[in-house]
mmCIF file of C-alpha atoms and ligand atoms in Angstrom:
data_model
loop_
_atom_site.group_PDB
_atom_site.id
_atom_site.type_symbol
_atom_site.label_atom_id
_atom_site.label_comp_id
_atom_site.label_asym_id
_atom_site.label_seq_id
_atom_site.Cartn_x
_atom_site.Cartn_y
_atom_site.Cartn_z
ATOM 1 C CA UNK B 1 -49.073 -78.499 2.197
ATOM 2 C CA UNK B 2 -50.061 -78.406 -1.449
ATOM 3 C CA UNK B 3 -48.316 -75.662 -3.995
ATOM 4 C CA UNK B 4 -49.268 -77.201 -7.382
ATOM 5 C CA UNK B 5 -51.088 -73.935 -8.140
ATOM 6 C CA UNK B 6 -47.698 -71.791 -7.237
ATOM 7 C CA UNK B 7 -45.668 -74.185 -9.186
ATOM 8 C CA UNK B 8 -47.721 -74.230 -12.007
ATOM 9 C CA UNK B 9 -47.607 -69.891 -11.756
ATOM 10 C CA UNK B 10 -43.779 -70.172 -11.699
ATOM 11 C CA UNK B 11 -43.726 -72.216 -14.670
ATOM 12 C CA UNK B 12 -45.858 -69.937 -16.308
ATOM 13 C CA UNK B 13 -44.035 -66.737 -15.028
ATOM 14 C CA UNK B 14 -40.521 -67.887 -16.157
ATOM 15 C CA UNK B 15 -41.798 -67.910 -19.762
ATOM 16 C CA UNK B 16 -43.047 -64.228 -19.553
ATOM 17 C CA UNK B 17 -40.955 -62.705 -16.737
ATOM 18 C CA UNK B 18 -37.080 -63.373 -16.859
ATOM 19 C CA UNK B 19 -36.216 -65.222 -13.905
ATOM 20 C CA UNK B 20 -39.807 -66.378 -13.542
ATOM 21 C CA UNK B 21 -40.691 -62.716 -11.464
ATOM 22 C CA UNK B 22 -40.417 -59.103 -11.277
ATOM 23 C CA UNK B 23 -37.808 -58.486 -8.600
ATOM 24 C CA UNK B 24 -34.923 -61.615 -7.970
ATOM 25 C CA UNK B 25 -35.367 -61.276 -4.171
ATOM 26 C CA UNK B 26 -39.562 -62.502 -4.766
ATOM 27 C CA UNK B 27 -38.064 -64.893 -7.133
ATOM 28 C CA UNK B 28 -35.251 -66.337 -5.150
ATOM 29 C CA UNK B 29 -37.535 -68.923 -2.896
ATOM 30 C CA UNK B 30 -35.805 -72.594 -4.383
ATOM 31 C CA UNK B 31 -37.579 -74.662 -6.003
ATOM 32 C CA UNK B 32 -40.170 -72.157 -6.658
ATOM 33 C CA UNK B 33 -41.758 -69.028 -4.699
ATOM 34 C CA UNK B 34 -45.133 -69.225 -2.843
ATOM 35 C CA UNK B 35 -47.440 -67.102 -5.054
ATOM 36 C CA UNK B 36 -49.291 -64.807 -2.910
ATOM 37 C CA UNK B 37 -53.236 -64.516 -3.148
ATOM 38 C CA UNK B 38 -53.804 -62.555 -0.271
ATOM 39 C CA UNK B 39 -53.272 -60.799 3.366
ATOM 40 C CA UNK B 40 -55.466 -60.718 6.236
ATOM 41 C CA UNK B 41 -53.901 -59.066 9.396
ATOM 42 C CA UNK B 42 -50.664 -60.716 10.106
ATOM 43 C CA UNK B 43 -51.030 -63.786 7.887
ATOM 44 C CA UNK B 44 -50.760 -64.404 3.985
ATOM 45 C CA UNK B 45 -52.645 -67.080 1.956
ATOM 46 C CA UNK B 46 -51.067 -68.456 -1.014
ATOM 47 C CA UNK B 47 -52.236 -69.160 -3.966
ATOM 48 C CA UNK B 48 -52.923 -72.900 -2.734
ATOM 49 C CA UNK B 49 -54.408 -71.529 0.292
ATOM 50 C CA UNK B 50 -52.212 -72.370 2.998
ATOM 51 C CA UNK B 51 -51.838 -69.854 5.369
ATOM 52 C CA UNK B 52 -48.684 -68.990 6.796
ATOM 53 C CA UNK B 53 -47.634 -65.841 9.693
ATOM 54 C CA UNK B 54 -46.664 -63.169 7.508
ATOM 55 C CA UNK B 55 -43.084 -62.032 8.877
ATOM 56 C CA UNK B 56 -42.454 -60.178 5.280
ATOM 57 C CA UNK B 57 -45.001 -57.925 5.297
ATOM 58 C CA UNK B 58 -44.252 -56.216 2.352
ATOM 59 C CA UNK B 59 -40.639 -56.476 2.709
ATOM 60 C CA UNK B 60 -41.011 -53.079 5.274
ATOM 61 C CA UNK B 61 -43.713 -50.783 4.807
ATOM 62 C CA UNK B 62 -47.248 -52.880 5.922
ATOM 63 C CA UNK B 63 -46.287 -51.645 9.067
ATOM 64 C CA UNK B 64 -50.103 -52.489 10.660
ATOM 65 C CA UNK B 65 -50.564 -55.882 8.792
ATOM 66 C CA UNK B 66 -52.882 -56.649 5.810
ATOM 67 C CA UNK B 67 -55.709 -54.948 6.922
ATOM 68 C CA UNK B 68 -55.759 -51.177 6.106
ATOM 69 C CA UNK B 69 -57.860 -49.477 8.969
ATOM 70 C CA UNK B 70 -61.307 -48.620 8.028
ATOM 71 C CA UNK B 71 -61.096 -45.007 7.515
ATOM 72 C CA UNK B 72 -57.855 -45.883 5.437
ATOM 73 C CA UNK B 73 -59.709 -47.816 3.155
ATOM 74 C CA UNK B 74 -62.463 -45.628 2.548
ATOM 75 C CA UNK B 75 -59.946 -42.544 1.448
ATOM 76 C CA UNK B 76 -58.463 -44.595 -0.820
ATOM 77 C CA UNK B 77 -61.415 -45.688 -2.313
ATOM 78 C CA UNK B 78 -63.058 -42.371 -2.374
ATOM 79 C CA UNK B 79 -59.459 -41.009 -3.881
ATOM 80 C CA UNK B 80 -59.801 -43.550 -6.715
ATOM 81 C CA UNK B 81 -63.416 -42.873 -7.513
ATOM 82 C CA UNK B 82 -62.598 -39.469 -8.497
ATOM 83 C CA UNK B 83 -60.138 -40.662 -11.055
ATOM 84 C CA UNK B 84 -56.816 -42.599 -10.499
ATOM 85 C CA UNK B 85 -53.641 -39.650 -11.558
ATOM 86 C CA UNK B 86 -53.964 -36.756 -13.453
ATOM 87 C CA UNK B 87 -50.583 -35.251 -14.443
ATOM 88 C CA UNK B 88 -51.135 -31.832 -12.362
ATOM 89 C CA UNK B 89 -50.085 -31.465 -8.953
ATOM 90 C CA UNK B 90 -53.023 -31.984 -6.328
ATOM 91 C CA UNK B 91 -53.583 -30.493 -3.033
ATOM 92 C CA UNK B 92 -53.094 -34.064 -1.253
ATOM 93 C CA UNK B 93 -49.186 -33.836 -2.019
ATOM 94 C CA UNK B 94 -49.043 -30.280 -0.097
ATOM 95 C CA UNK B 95 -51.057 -31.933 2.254
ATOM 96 C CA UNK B 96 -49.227 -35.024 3.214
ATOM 97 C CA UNK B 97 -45.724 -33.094 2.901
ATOM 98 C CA UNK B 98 -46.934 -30.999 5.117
ATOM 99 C CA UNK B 99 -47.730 -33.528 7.324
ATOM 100 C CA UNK B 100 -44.639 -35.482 6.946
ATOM 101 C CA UNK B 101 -43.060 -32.498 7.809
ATOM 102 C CA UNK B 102 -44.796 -31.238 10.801
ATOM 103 C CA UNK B 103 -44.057 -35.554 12.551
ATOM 104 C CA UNK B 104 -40.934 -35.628 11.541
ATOM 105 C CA UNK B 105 -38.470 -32.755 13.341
ATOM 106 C CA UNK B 106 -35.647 -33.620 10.977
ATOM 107 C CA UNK B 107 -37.789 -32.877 7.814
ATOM 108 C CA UNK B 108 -37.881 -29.697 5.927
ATOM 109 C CA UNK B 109 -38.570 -30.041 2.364
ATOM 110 C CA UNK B 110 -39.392 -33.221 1.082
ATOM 111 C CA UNK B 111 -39.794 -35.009 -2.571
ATOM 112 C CA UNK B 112 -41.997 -37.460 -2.953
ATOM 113 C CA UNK B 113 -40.832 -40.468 -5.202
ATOM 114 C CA UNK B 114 -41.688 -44.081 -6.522
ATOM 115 C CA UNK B 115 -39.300 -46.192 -4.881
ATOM 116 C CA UNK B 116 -36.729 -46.773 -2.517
ATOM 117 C CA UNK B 117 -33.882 -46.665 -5.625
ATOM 118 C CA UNK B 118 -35.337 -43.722 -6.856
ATOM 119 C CA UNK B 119 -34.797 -41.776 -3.693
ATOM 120 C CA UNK B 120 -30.958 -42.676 -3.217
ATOM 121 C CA UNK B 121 -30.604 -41.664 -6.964
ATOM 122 C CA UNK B 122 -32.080 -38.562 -6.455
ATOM 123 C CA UNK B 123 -29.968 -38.023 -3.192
ATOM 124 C CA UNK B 124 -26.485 -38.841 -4.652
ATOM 125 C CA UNK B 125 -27.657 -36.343 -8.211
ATOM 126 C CA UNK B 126 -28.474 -33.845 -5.588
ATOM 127 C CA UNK B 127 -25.176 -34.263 -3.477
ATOM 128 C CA UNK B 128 -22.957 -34.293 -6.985
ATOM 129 C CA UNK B 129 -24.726 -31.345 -8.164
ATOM 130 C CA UNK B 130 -24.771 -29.517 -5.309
ATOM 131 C CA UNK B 131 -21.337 -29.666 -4.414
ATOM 132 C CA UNK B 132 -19.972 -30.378 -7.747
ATOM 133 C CA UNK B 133 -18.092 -33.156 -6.803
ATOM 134 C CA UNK B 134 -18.133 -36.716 -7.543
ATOM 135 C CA UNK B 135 -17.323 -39.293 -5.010
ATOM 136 C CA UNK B 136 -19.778 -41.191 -3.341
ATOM 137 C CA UNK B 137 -18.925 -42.990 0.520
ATOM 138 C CA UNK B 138 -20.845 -45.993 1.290
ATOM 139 C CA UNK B 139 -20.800 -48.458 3.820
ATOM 140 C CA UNK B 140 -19.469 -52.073 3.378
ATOM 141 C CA UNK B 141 -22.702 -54.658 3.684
ATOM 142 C CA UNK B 142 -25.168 -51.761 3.015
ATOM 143 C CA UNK B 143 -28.157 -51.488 0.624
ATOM 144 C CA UNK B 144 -28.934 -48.683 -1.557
ATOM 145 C CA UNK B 145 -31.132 -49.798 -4.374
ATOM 146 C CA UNK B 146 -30.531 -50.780 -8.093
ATOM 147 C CA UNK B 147 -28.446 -47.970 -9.100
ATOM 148 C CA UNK B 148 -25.268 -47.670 -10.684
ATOM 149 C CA UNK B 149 -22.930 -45.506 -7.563
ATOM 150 C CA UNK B 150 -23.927 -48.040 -4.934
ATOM 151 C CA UNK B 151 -23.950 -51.204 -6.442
ATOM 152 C CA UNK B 152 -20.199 -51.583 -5.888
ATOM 153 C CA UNK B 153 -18.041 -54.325 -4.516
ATOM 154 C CA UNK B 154 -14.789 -54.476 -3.219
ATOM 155 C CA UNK B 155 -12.362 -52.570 -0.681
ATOM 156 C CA UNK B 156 -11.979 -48.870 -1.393
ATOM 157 C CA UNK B 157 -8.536 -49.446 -2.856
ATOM 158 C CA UNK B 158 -10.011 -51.242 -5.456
ATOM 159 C CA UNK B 159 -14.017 -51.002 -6.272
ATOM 160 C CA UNK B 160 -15.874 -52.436 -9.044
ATOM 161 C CA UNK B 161 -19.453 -52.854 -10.237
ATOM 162 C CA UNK B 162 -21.425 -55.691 -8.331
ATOM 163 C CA UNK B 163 -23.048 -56.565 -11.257
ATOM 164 C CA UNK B 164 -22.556 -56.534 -15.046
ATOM 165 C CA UNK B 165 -23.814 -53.733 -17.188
ATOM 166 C CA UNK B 166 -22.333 -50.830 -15.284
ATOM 167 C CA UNK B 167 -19.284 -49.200 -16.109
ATOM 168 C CA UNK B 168 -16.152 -49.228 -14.485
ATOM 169 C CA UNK B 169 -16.355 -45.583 -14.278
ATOM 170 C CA UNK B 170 -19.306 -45.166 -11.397
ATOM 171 C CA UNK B 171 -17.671 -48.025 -9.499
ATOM 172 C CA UNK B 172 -14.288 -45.504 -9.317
ATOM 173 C CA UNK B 173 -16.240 -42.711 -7.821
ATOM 174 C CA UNK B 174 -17.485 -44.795 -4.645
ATOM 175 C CA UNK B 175 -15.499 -45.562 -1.636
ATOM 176 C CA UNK B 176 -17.004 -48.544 0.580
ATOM 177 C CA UNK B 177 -16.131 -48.529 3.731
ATOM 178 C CA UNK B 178 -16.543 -50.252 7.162
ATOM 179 C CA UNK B 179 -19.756 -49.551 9.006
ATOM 180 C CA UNK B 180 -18.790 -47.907 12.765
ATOM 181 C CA UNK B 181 -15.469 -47.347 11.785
ATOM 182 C CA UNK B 182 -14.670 -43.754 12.387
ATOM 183 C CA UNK B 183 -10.656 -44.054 11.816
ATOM 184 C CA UNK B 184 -11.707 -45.129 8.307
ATOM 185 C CA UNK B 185 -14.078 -42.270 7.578
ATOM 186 C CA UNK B 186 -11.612 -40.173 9.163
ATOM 187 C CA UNK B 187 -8.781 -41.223 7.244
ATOM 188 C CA UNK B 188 -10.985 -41.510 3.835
ATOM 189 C CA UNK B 189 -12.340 -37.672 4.495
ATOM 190 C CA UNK B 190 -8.504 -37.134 4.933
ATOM 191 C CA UNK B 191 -7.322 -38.276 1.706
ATOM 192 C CA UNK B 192 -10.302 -37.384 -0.138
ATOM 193 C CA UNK B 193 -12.171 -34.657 1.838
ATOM 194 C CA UNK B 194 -12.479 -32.198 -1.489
ATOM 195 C CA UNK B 195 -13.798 -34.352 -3.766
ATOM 196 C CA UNK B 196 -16.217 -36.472 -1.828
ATOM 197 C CA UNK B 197 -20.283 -36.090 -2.617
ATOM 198 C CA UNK B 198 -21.620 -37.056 0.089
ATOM 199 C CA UNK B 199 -21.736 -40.111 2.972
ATOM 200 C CA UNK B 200 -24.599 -42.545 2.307
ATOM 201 C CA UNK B 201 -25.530 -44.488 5.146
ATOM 202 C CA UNK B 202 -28.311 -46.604 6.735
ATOM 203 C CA UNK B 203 -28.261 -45.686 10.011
ATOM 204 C CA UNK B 204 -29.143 -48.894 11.447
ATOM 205 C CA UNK B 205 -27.187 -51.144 8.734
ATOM 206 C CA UNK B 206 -30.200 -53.582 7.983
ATOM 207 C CA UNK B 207 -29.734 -55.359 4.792
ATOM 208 C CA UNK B 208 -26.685 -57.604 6.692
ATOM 209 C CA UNK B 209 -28.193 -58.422 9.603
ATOM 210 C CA UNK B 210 -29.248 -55.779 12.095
ATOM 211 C CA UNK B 211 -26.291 -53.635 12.816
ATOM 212 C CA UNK B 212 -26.414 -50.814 15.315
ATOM 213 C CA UNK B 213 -23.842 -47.609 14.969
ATOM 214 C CA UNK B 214 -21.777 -47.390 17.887
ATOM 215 C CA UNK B 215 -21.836 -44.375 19.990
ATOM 216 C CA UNK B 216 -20.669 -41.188 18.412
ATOM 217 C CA UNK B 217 -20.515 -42.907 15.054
ATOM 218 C CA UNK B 218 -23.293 -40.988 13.106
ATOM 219 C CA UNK B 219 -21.698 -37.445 14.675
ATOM 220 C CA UNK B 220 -18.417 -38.133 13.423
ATOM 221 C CA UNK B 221 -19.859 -38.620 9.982
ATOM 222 C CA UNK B 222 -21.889 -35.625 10.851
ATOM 223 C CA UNK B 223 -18.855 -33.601 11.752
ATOM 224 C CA UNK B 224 -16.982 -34.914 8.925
ATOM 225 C CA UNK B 225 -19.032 -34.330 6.324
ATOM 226 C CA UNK B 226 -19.977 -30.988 7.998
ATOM 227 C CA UNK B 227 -15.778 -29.739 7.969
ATOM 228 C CA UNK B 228 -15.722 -30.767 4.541
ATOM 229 C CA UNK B 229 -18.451 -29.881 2.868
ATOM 230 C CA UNK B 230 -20.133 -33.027 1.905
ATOM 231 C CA UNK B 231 -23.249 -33.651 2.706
ATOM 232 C CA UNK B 232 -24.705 -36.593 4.898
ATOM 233 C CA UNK B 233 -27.354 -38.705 3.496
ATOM 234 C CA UNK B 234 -29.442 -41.393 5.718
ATOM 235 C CA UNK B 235 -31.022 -43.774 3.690
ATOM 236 C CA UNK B 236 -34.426 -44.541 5.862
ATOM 237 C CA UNK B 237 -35.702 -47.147 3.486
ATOM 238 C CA UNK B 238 -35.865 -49.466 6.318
ATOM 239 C CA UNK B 239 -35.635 -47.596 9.607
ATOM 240 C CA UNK B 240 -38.220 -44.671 8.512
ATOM 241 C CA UNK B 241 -41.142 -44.398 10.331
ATOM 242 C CA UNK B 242 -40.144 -47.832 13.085
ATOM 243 C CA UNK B 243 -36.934 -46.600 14.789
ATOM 244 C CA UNK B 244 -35.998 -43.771 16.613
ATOM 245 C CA UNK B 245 -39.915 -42.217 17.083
ATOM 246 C CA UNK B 246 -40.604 -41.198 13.306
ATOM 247 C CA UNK B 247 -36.947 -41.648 11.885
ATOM 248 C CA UNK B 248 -33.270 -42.030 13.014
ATOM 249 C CA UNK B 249 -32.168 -38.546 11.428
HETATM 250 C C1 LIG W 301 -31.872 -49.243 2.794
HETATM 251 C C2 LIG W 301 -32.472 -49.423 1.436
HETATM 252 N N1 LIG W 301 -32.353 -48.440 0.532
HETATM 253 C C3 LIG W 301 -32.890 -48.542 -0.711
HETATM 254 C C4 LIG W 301 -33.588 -49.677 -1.082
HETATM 255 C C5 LIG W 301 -34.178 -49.776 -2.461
HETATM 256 O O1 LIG W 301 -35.565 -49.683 -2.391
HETATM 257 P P1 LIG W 301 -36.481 -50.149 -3.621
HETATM 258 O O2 LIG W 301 -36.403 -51.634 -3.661
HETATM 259 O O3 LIG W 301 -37.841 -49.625 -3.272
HETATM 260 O O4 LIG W 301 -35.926 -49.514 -4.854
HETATM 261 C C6 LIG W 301 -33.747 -50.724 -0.167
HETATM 262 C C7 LIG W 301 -34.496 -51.933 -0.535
HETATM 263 O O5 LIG W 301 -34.576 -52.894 0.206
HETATM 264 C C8 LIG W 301 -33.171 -50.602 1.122
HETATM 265 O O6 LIG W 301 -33.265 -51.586 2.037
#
């Protein structure tokens, strides 16, 4: 297979984009990434034109393939053709929450948001501001995003920031714990129980390897969280919309 042309976009990227891309994970491929040119149904062509069987797709949400159904493609077309954003709320937002809420049982209210990070920011804000407290639980091995209360390594005796440029300070407000083990939580909500936030939690653990709760797990964090006022937050990044019907929650 040739990849002159994705070696010779590499080179050019890591003069304009630090670490030659916009996200490390796209970046990470050694020597140098495949540069995508484009999808069709479950494949991608490169930038060389080899084809490969796309098993990315995405990273998650292409959840049919490349190829957006017809009727898909025309309402985003006819969407863009009457002008691309226009800083006023629009009657498609009521519309789709409204339909996100009526497929998914677990739904009530819903906020619609850019990313992934921006969602589990928004849900820890809410949890500290709602209950006016400041730890954070998370789960050893999980994934939250790029933001500063979940990227945090160590045991929960002794946390610190997974990468540089975050303070000391966020890193003390998060307890990591074991995935599916409920004599942790338990003991954690024991110690802590007043001050904690809220739980975050993928409920399939899926950035470490697939990792399924055991049963009863997600009901004792229910229950815990539930006795002491915290509130429970699953992170459906991944699982949303593939697992469970609609979603795990
Ligand atoms: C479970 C989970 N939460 C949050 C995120 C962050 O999403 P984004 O990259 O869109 O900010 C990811 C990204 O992979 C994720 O897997």
């Amino acid at each position: 297979m040739d990849h002159d042309r994705s070696r010779d976009l590499y080179d050019r990227a890591l003069s304009v984009l630090p670490g030659g891309g916009n996200s490390t994970v796209r970046a990470a491929t050694e020597p140098y990434p495949q540069f995508a040119a484009r999808g069709e149904s479950g494949h991608i062509i490169d930038a060389d034109g080899n084809r490969y069987i796309d098993w990315v797709m995405g990273l998650g949400p292409l959840l049919y393939g490349h190829d957006l159904p017809q009727p898909v493609e025309s309402a985003i077309q006819s969407r863009v053709s009457e002008g691309p954003m226009y800083g006023l709320p629009t009657e498609i937002e009521v519309e789709h929450a409204e339909f996100v809420r009526r497929h998914v049982p677990s739904v009530e209210m819903l906020r619609f948001v850019n990313s992934g990070t921006e969602a589990t920011v928004s849900a820890v804000r809410l949890a500290r501001g709602y209950t006016g407290r400041e730890k954070v639980v998370i789960m050893q091995g999980g994934y939250h995003g790029a933001q500063e209360s979940t990227l945090v390594k160590g045991d929960r005796r002794a946390p610190r920031p997974s990468s540089m440029g975050i303070p000391d300070e966020f890193a003390k407000h998060t307890i990591r714990i074991p995935f599916n083990d409920t004599e942790t939580a338990t003991q954690v909500f024991a110690e802590h129980g007043g001050e904690i936030a809220c739980v975050l939690v993928e409920p399939i653990l899926a950035n470490k390897g697939i990792i399924a709760p055991i049963e009863g797990y997600h009901e004792t964090l229910r229950d815990l969280c539930t006795d002491h006022g915290s509130l429970l937050v699953f992170d459906e990044v991944i699982t949303g919309f593939r697992v469970g019907g609609l979603a795990c929650a």
